[in-house]
Short mmCIF file of C-alpha atoms in Angstrom, two decimals:
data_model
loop_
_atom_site.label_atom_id
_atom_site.label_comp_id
_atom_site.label_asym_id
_atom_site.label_seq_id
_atom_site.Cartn_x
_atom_site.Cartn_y
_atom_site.Cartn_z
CA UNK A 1 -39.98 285.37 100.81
CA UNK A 2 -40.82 284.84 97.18
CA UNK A 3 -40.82 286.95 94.09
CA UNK A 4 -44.02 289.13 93.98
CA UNK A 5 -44.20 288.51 89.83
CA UNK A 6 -43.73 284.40 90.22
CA UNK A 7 -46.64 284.69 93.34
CA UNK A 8 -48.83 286.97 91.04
CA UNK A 9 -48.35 284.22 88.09
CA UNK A 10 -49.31 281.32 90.28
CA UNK A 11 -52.30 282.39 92.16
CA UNK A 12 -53.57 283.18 88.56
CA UNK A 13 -53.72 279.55 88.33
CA UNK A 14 -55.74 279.39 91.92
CA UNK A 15 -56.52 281.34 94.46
CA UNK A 16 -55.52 278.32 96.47
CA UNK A 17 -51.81 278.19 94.70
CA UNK A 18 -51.12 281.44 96.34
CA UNK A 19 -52.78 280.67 99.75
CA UNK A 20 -50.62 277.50 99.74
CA UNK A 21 -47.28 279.73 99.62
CA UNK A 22 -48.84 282.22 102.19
CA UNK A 23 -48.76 278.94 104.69
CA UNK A 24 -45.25 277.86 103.41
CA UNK A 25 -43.99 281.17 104.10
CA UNK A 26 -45.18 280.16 107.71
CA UNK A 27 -43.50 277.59 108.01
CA UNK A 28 -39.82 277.70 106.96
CA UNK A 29 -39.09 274.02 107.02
CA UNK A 30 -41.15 273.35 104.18
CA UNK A 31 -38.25 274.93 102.61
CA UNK A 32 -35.69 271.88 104.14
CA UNK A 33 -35.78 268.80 101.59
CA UNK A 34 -35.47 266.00 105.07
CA UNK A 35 -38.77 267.58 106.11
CA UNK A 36 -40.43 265.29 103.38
CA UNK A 37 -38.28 261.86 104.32
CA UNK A 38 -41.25 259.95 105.83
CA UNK A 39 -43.87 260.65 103.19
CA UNK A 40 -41.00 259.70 100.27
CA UNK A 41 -40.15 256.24 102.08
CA UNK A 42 -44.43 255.91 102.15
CA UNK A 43 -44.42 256.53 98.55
CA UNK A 44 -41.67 254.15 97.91
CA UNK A 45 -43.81 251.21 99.49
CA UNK A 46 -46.33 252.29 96.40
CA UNK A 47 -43.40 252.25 93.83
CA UNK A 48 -39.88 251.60 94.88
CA UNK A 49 -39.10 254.97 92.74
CA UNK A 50 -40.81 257.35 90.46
CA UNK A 51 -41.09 256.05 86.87
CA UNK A 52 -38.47 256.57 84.72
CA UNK A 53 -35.74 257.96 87.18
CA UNK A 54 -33.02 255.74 87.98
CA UNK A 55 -33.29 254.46 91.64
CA UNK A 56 -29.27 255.70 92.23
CA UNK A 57 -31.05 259.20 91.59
CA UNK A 58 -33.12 258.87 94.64
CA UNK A 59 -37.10 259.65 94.87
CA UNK A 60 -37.58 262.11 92.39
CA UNK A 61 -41.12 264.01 93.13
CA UNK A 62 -41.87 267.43 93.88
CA UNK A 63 -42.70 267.76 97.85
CA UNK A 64 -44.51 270.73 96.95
CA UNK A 65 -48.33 270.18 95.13
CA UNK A 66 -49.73 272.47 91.66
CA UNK A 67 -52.81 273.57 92.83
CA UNK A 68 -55.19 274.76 89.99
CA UNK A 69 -58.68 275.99 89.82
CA UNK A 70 -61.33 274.25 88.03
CA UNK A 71 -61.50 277.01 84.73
CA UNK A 72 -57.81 275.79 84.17
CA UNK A 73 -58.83 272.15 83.89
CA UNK A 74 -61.60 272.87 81.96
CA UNK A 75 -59.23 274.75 79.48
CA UNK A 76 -56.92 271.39 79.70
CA UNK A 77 -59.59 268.95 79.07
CA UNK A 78 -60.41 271.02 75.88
CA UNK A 79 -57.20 271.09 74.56
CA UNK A 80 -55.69 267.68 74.80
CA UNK A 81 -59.42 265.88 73.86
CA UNK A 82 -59.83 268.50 70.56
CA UNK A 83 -56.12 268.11 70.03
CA UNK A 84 -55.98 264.07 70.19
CA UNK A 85 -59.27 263.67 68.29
CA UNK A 86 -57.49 266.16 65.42
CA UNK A 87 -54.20 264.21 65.20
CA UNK A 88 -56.16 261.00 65.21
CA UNK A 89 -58.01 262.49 61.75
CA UNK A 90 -54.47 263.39 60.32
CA UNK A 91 -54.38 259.63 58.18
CA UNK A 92 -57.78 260.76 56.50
CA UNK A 93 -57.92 264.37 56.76
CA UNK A 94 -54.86 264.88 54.56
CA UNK A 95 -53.94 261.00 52.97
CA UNK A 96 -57.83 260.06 52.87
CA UNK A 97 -56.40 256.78 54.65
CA UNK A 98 -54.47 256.12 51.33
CA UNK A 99 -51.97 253.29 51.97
CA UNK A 100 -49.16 254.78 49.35
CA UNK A 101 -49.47 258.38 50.55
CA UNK A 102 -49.45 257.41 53.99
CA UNK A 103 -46.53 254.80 53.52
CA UNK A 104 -44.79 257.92 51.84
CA UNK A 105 -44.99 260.51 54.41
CA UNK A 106 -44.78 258.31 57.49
CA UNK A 107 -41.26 256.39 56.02
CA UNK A 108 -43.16 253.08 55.92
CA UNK A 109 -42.86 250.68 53.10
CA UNK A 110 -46.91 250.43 51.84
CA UNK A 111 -47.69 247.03 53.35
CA UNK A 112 -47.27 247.84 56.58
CA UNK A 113 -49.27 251.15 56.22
CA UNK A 114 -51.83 249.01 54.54
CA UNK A 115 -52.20 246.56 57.58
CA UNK A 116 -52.13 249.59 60.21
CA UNK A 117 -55.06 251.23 58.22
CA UNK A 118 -57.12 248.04 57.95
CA UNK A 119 -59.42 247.50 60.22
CA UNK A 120 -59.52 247.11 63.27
CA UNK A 121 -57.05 250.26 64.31
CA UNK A 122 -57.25 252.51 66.78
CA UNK A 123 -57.80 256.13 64.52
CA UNK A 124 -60.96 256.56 66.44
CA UNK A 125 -59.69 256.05 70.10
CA UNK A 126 -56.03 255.35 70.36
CA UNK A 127 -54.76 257.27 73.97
CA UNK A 128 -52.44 260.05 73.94
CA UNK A 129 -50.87 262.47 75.98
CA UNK A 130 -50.09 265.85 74.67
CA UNK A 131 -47.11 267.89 76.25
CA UNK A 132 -47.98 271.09 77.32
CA UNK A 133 -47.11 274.25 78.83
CA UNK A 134 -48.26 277.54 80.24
CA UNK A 135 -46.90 280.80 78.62
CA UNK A 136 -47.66 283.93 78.64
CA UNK A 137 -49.95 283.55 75.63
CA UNK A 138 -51.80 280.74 77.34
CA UNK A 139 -51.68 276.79 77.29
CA UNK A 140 -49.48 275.70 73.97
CA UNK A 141 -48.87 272.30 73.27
CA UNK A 142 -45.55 271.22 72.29
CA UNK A 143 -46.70 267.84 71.01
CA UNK A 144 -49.01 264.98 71.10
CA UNK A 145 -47.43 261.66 72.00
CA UNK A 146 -49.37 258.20 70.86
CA UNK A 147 -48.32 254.40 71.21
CA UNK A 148 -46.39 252.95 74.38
CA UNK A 149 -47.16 256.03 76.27
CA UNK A 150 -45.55 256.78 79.89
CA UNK A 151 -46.18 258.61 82.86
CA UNK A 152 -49.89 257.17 83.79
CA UNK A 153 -48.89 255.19 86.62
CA UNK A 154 -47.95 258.96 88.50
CA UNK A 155 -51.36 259.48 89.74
CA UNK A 156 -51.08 255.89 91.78
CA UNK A 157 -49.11 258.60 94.53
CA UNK A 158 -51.83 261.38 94.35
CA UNK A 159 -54.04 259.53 97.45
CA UNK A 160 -51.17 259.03 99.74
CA UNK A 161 -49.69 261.62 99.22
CA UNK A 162 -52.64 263.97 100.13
CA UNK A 163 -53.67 261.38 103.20
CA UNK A 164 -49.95 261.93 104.76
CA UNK A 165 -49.38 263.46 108.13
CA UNK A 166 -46.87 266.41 106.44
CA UNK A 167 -50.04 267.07 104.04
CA UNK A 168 -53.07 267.00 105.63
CA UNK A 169 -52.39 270.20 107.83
CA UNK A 170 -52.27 272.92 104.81
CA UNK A 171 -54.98 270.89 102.94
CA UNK A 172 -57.34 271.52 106.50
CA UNK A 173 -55.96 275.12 107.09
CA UNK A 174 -56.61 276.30 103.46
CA UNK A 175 -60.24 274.85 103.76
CA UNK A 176 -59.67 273.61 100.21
CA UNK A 177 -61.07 270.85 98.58
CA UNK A 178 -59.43 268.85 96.10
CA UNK A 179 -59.91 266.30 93.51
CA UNK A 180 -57.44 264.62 90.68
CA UNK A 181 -58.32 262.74 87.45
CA UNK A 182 -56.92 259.16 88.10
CA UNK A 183 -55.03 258.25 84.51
CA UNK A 184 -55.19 254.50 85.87
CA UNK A 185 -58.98 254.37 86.55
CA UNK A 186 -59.58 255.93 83.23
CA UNK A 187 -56.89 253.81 81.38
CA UNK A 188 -58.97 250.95 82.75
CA UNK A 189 -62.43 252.16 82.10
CA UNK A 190 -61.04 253.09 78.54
CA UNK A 191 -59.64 249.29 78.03
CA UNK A 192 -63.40 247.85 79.06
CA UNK A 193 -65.03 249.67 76.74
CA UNK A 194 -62.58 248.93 73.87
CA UNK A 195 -63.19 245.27 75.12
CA UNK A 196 -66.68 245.32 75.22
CA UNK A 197 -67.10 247.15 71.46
CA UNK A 198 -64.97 244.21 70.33
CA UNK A 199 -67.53 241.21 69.08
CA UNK A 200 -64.69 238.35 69.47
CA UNK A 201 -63.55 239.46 72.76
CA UNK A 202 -66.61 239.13 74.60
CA UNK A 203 -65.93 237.85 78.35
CA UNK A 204 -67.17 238.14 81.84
CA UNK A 205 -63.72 237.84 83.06
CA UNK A 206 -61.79 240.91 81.21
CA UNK A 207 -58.13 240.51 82.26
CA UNK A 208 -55.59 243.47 81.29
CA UNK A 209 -51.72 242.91 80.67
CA UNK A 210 -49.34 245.76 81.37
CA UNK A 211 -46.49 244.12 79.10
CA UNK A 212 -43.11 245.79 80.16
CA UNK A 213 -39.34 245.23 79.74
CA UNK A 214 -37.89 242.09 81.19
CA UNK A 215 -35.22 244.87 82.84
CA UNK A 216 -34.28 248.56 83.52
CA UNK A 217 -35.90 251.47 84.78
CA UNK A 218 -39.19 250.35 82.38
CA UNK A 219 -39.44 246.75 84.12
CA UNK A 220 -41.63 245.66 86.81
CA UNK A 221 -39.50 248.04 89.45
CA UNK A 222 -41.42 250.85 87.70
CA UNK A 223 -44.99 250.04 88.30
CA UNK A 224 -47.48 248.57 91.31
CA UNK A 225 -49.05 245.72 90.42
CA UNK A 226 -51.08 245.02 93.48
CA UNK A 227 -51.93 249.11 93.62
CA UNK A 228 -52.88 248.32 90.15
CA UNK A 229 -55.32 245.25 91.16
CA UNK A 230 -57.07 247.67 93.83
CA UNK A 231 -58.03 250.29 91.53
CA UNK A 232 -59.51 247.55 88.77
CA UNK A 233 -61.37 246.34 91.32
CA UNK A 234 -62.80 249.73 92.46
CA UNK A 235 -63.49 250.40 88.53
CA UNK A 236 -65.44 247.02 87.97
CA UNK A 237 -67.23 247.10 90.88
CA UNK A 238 -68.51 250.82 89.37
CA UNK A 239 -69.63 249.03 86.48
CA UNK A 240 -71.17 246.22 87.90
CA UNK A 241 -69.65 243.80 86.59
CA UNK A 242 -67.54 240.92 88.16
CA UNK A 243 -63.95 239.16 87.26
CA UNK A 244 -61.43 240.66 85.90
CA UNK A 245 -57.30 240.69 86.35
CA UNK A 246 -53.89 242.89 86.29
CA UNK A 247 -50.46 241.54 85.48
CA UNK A 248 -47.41 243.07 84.99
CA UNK A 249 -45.02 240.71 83.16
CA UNK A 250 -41.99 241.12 81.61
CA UNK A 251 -41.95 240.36 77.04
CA UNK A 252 -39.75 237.28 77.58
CA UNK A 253 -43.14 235.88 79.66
CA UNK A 254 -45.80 236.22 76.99
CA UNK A 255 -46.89 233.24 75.19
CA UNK A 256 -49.68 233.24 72.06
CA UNK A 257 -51.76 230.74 71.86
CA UNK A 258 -54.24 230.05 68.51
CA UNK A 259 -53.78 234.02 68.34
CA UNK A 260 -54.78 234.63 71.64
CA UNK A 261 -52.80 236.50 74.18
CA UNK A 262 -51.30 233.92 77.40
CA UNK A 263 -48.86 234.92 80.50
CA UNK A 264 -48.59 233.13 84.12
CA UNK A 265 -51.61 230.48 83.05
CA UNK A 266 -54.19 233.45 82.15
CA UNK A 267 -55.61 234.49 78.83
CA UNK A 268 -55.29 238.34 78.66
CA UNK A 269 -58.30 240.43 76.68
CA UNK A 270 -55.97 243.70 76.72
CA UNK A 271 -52.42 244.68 76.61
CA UNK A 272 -50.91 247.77 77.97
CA UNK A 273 -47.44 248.15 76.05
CA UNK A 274 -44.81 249.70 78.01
CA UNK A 275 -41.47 248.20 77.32
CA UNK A 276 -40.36 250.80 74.74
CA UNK A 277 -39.96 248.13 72.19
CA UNK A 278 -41.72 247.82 68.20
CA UNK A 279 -44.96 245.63 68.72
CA UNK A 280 -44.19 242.48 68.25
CA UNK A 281 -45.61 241.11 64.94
CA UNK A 282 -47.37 237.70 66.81
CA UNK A 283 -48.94 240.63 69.02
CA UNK A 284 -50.09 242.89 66.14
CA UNK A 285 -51.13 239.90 64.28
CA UNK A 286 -53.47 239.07 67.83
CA UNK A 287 -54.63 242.88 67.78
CA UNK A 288 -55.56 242.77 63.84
CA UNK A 289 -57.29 239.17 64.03
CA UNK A 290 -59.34 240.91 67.03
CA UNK A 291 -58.08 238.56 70.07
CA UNK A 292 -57.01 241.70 71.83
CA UNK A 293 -57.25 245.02 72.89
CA UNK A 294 -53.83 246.52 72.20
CA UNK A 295 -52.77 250.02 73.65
CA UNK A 296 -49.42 249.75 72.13
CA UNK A 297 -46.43 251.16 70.40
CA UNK A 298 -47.41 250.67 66.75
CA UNK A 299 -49.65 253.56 66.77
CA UNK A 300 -46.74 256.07 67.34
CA UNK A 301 -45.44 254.87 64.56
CA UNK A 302 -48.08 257.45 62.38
CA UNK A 303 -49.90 259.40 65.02
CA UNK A 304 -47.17 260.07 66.98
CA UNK A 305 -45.15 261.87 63.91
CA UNK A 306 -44.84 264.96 65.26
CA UNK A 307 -45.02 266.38 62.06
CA UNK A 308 -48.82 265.99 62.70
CA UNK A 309 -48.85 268.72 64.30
CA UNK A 310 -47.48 270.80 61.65
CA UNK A 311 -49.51 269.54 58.87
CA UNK A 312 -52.62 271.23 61.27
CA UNK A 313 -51.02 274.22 62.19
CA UNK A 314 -50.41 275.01 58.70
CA UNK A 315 -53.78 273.93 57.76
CA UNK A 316 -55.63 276.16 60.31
CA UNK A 317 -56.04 278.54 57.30
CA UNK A 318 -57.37 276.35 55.00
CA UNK A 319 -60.82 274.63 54.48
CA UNK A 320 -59.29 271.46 55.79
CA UNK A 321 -60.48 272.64 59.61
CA UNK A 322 -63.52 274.18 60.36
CA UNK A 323 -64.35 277.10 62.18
CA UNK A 324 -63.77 275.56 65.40
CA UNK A 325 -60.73 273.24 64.53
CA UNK A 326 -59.53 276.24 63.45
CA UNK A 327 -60.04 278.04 66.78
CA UNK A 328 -58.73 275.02 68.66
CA UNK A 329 -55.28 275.03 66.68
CA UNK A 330 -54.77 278.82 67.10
CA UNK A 331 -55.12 279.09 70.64
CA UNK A 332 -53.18 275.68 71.43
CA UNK A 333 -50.54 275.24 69.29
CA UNK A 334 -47.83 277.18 68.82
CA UNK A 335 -46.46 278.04 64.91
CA UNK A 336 -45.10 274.44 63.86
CA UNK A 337 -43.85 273.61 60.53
CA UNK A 338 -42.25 270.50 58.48
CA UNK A 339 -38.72 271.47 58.05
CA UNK A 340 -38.51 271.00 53.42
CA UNK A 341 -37.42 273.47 51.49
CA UNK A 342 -39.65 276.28 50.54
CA UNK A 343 -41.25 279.02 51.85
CA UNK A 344 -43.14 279.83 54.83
CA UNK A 345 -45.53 282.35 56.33
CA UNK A 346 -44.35 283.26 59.93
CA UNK A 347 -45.47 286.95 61.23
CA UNK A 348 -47.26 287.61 57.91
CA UNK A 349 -44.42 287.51 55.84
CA UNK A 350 -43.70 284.35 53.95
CA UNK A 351 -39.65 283.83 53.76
CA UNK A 352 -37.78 280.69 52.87
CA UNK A 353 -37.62 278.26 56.00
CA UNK A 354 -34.03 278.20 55.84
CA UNK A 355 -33.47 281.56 56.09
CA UNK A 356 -35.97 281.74 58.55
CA UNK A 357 -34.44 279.22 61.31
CA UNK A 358 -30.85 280.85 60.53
CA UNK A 359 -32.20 284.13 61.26
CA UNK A 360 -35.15 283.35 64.05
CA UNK A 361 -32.72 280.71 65.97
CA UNK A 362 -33.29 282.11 68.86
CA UNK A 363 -37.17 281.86 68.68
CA UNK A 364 -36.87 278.22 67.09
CA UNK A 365 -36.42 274.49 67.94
CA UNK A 366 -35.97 271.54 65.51
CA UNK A 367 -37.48 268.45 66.58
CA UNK A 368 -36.89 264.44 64.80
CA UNK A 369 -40.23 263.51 63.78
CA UNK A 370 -39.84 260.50 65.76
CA UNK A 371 -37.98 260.85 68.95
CA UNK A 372 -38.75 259.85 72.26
CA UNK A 373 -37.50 260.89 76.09
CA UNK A 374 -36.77 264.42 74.85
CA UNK A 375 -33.82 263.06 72.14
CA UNK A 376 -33.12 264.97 69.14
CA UNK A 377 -34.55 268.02 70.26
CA UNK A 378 -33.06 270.93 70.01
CA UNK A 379 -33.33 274.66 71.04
CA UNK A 380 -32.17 277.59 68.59
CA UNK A 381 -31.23 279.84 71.61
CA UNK A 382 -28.79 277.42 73.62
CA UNK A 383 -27.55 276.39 70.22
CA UNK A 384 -24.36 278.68 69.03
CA UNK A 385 -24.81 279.97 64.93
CA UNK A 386 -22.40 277.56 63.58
CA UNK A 387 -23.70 274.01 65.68
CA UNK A 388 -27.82 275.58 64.50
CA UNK A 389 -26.41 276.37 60.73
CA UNK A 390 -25.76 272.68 60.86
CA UNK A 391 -28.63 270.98 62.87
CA UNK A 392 -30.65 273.09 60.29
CA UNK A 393 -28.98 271.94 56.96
CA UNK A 394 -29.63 268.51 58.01
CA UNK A 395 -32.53 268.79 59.14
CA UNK A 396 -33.68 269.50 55.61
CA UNK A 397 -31.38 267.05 53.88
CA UNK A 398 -33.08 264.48 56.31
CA UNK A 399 -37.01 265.57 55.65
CA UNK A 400 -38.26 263.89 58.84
CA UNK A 401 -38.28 266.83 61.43
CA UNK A 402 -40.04 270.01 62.55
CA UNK A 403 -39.53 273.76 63.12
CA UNK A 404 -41.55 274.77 65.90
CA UNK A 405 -41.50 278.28 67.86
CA UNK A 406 -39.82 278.24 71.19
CA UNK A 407 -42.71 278.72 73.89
CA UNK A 408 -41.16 279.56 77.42
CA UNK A 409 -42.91 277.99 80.81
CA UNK A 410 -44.49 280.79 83.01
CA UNK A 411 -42.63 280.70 86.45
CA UNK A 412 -43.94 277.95 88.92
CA UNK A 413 -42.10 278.49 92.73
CA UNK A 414 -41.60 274.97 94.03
CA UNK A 415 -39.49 273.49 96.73
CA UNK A 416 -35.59 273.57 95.12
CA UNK A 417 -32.38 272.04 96.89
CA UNK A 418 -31.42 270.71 100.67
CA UNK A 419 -33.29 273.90 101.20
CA UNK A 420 -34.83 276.77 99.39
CA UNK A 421 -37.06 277.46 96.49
CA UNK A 422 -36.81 278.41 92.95
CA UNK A 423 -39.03 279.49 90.48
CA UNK A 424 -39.82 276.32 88.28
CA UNK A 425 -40.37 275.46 84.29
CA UNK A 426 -42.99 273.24 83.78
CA UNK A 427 -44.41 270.57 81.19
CA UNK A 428 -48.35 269.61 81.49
CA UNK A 429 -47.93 266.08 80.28
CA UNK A 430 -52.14 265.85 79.60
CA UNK A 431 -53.54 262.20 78.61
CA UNK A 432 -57.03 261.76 76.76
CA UNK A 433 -58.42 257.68 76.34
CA UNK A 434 -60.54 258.34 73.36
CA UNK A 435 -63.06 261.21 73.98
CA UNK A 436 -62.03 261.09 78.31
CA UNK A 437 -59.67 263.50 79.92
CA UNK A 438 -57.13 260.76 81.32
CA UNK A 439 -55.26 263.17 83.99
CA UNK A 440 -51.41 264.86 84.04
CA UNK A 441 -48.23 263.86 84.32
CA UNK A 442 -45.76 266.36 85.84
CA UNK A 443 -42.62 267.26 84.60
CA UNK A 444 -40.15 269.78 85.96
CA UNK A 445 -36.72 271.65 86.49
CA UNK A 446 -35.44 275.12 87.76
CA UNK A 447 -35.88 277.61 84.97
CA UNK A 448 -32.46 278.37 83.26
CA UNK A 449 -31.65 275.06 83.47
CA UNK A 450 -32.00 272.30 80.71
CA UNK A 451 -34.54 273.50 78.07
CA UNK A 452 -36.08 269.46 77.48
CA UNK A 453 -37.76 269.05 80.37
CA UNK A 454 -37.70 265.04 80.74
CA UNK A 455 -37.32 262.35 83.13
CA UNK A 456 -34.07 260.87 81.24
CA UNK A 457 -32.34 264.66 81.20
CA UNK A 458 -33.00 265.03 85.00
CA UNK A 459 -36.45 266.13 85.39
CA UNK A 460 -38.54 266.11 88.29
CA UNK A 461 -42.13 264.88 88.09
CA UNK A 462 -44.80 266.63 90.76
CA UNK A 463 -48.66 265.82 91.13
CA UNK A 464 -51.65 268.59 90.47
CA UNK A 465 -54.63 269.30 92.05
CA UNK A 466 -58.01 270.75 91.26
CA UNK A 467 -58.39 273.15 94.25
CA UNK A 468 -62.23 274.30 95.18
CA UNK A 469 -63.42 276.88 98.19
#
């Protein structure tokens, strides 16, 4: 039934990925979308609909599970941990945490790069979630997102979906066993560490606030507050320690009191931004007088520049990396470059960038510097001469974007239609907390379709499993 090249590519992730589509093949209404109705209305009672697809678009996971062994984690872990803890050097590895050269680069005026770079920030720890896929070459990473990061809540589906009645069956008949990374549990055990390093904030009671939009797909439709609840629960009791709150509450709810951080009569100890909005100032103001614990949106503002990238893949030549940063950049990321005038070495020849991009397009795409939901992105070989000539002109006239080598998804057959299969692209979205692997976030299309693969462009998102035996 499926392509012998596509099944090849997949059990080279697991055995257990190819065993699953020896059962599928089994069973031909695992090809028929209605076969999945009762576990999608079970998932809805988690979240009314996956987050960040609009409801009118109907439940938008993958039936069908990624099943990967535990070398391919491994590989994972190592490359969004190295990759976060590089990006998070960028302000002192190449500005030495100077406020003017960092204002400069970033587009900030200096005051507010002073004030980010005072103490406290979050250079050491701040979460991210690097975007990644698997090529022929291996696991490259297209970029490393920081600030008011989505996608976390996914793995809140992973335990029902593997205890429903249309899954069990092929997890008992493969005699496989399988484990996830939770991204809530560690986003939680991340926040009560942060709160407990924090002198001022010292509490039994730690209660965390995930602050979203008062409307729209990023309100309180997209998350589960009481699924939330359970799993801090199960995290404190782990600790051993006692007390302790979730909220999800909309901006227009948040009140500050003497600094300190109020909503629906509580006093919050750490925030969770996810509204999509600038931090507030009376909230950064709360995070820089220490009252709070702030995952938040500021810090995309300068680690989330994808230029960061580029400033380390051009540096893995230099003495700014060592031997092993080195190692990490060259296997992970693909060739990634500033877009300014000059020249640049690609393929061992250095060439003006320009003429480069105009003569490469079909091996390029330009990205804005900061853009979010797969916006201002765009791909050299779906682009025609004249509409690239042009993205590329002002890209340079602009000075806030980045050239980066086109790296193609390897083939991933999935469930596709009313009924059938096709042979899938797919993004790794891979989050670290600090120095802890914080789990994936799936997302996918048909291959030949839309080159972004994003929820707001009509991606799919899917769940992955560690598969053992």
């Amino acid at each position: 039934m499926f392509d012998p090249s596509a099944r090849a590519i997949q059990t080279s992730h697991s055995e257990a990925a190819g065993r699953f589509l020896d059962w599928v093949e089994a069973r031909p209404d695992w090809l028929r979308h209605e076969t999945f109705g009762d576990l999608f209305s079970s998932l809805a009672t988690v979240i009314s609909n996956v987050p960040g697809i609009p409801p009118e678009e109907g439940f938008g996971l993958q039936p069908w599970p990624l099943l990967i062994s535990p070398q391919r984690r491994a590989e994972q872990v190592e490359a969004v941990v190295g990759l976060g803890r590089l990006v998070r050097s960028v302000p002192q590895r190449f500005f030495d945490c100077d406020p003017r050269a960092v204002a400069e680069f970033y587009g900030l005026d200096a005051m507010s790069a002073d004030l980010f770079l005072a103490e406290p920030n979050d250079l050491a720890s701040a979460p991210c979630r690097g975007d990644f896929v698997e090529t022929a070459a291996g696991l490259q990473c297209l970029e490393l997102n920081f600030g008011s990061l989505g996608g976390w809540q996914e793995t809140v589906f992973a335990e029902p979906y593997l205890s429903s009645s249309i899954h069990a069956p092929w997890v008992r008949d493969l005699g496989v066993e399988l484990s996830y990374t939770s991204s809530l549990e560690t986003l939680f055990e991340y926040l009560l560490d942060e709160v407990a390093a924090a002198r001022r904030l010292a509490a039994d009671e730690v209660n965390v606030l995930i602050l979203v939009a008062d409307e729209g797909i990023n309100s309180v439709l997209a998350h589960a507050p009481e699924r939330y609840r359970a799993e801090y629960a199960k995290v404190r009791r782990r600790r051993g320690e006692v007390g302790g709150h979730v909220e999800v509450v909309g901006v227009s709810e948040v009140e500050f009191r003497r600094g300190e951080v109020w909503a629906r009569g509580r006093r919050f100890q750490a925030v969770v931004e996810q509204s999509d909005s600038v931090t507030s100032a009376a909230l950064f103001r709360s995070f820089k007088a220490g009252r709070v614990v702030l995952m938040g949106g500021f810090s995309g503002l300068i680690l989330g520049d994808k230029r960061n990238l580029a400033l380390l893949s051009e540096a893995q030549e230099t003495d700014r990396l060592d031997d092993r940063e080195r190692r990490l950049v060259r296997r992970f990321v693909p060739w990634t470059r500033w877009v300014r005038p000059g020249p640049v070495e690609h393929d061992g020849r250095s060439r003006e960038l320009r003429d480069l991009l105009l003569e490469e397009r079909s091996r390029m795409v330009l990205k804005a510097a900061q853009s979010l939901g797969g916006g201002d992105v765009h791909v050299g070989l779906f682009e025609t001469a004249e509409s690239w000539r042009r993205r590329v002109d002002e890209a340079l006239e602009d000075g806030a974007w980045i050239a980066q080598e086109f790296v193609e998804s390897l083939p991933w057959i999935l469930q596709q239609g009313e009924r059938g299969w096709a042979p899938y692209a797919v993004v790794w979205g891979l989050f670290a907390f600090g120095e802890r692997f914080g789990g994936t976030y799936l997302r996918m299309a048909p291959q030949g379709t839309d080159p972004v693969l994003n929820v707001a462009r009509g991606a799919r998102v899917g769940l992955a499993f560690v598969a053992e035996g």
